[in-house]
XYZ file of C-alpha atoms in Angstrom:
149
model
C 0.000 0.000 0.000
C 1.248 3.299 -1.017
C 0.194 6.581 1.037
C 0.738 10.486 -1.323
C -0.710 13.543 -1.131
C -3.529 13.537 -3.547
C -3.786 16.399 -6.718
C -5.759 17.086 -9.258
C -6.496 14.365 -10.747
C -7.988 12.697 -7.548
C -10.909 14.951 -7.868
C -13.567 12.702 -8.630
C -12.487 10.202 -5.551
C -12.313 12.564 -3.207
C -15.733 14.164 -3.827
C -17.428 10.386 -4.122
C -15.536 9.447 -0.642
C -16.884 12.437 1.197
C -20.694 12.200 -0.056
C -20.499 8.215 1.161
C -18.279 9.293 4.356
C -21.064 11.838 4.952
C -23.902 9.257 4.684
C -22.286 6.173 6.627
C -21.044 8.565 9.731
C -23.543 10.967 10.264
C -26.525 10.597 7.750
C -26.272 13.703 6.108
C -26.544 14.127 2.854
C -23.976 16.637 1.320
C -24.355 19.338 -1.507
C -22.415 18.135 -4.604
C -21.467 21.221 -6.564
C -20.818 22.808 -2.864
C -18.072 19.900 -1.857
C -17.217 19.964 -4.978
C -15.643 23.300 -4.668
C -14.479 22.932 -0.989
C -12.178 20.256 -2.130
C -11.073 21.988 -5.249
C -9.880 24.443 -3.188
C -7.766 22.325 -1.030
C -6.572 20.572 -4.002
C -5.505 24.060 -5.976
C -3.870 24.746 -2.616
C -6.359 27.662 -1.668
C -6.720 26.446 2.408
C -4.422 25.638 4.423
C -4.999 22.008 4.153
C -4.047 18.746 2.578
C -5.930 15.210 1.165
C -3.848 12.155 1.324
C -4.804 9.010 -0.236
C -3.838 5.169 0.269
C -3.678 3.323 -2.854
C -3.549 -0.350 -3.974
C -2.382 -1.067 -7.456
C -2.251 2.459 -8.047
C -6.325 2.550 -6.987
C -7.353 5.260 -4.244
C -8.522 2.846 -1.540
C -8.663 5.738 1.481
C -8.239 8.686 2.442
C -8.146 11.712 4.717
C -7.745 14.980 4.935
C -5.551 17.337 7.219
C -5.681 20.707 8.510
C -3.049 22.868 10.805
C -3.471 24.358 14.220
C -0.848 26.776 15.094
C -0.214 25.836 18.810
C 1.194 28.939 20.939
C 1.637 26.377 24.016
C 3.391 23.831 21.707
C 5.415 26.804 19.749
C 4.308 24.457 16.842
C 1.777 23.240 14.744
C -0.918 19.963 15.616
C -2.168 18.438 12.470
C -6.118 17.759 12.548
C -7.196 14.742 10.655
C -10.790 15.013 9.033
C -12.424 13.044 6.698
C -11.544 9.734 7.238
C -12.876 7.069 4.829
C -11.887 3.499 3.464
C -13.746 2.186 0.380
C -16.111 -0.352 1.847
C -14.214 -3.714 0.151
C -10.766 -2.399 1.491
C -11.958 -2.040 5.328
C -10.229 -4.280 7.735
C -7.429 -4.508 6.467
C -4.673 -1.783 8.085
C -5.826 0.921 5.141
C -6.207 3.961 8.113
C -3.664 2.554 9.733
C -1.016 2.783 7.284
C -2.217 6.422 6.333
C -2.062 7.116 10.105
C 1.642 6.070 10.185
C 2.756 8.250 7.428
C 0.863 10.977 8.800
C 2.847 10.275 12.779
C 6.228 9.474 10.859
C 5.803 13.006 9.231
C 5.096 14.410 12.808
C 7.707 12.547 14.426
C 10.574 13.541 12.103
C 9.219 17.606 11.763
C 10.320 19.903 14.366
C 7.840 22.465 13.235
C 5.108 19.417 13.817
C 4.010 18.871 17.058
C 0.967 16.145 17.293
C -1.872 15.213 15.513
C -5.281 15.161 17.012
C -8.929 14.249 15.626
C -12.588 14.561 16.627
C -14.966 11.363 15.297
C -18.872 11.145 15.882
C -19.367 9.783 19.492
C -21.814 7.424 17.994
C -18.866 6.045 15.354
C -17.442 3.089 18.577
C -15.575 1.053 15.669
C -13.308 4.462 14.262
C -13.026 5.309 17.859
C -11.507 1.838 18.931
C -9.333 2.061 15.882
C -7.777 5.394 16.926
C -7.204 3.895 20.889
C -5.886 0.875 19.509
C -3.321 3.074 17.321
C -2.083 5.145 20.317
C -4.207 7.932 20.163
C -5.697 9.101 23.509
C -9.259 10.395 24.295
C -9.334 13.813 26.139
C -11.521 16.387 28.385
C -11.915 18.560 25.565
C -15.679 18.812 24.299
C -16.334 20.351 20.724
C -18.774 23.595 20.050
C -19.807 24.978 17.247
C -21.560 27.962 15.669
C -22.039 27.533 11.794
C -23.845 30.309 9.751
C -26.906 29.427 7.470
């Protein structure tokens, strides 16, 4: 399994991924032409953020996305992972983990990196059991949010 950034050309993958990530997490059905654009933007690097893919045989097979924190306690930056998702016939078989190592390997040889950290759907208890079981710690942080219209 090979992990790289995704471009261009991952487009299509990316958008299907998120629409069925959307669905099977939290129900929701997304906008097309909106997430569409949202991960154009990432992908013409126009946010501060970056998809990564796993492939098999040179087929997209997961993916994620990443975004930075700037950490004034750290002097450093925490990556946030978002957007987790594993085709349904790859599952169970190490595809988040291996994008989850590249993603601590990167943080572990940065100086500039400091951590990575995550939130996941408290009703998700398999992703949430995959990120203990890779190291990852749950903490006394709860998550607000204000979103306009």
């Amino acid at each position: 399994m090979v992990v790289r950034r995704a471009n261009r050309d991952d487009l299509l993958f990316i958008v299907d991924a998120q629409m069925a990530m959307a669905v099977e997490s939290e129900g929701a059905e997304l906008d097309r032409a909106t997430l569409t654009e949202g991960v154009r933007a990432v992908l013409e690097d126009r946010v501060h953020a970056e998809y990564w893919l796993a492939e098999e045989d040179e087929t997209p097979v997961g993916m994620l996305m990443t975004v930075t924190e700037w950490s004034d306690w750290r002097n450093g930056v925490v990556l946030w992972i978002h957007s987790v998702y594993v085709v349904p016939e790859a599952r169970r078989r190490g595809v988040y983990s291996t994008l989850y190592a590249h993603l601590r390997s990167q943080v572990e040889r940065s100086d500039e990196l400091m951590g990575l950290r995550l939130y996941v759907d408290k009703r998700n208890e398999p992703a949430q059991r995959v990120y203990e079981a890779l190291g990852m710690t749950r903490e006394h942080y709860h998550l607000y949010e204000w979103l306009k219209d």
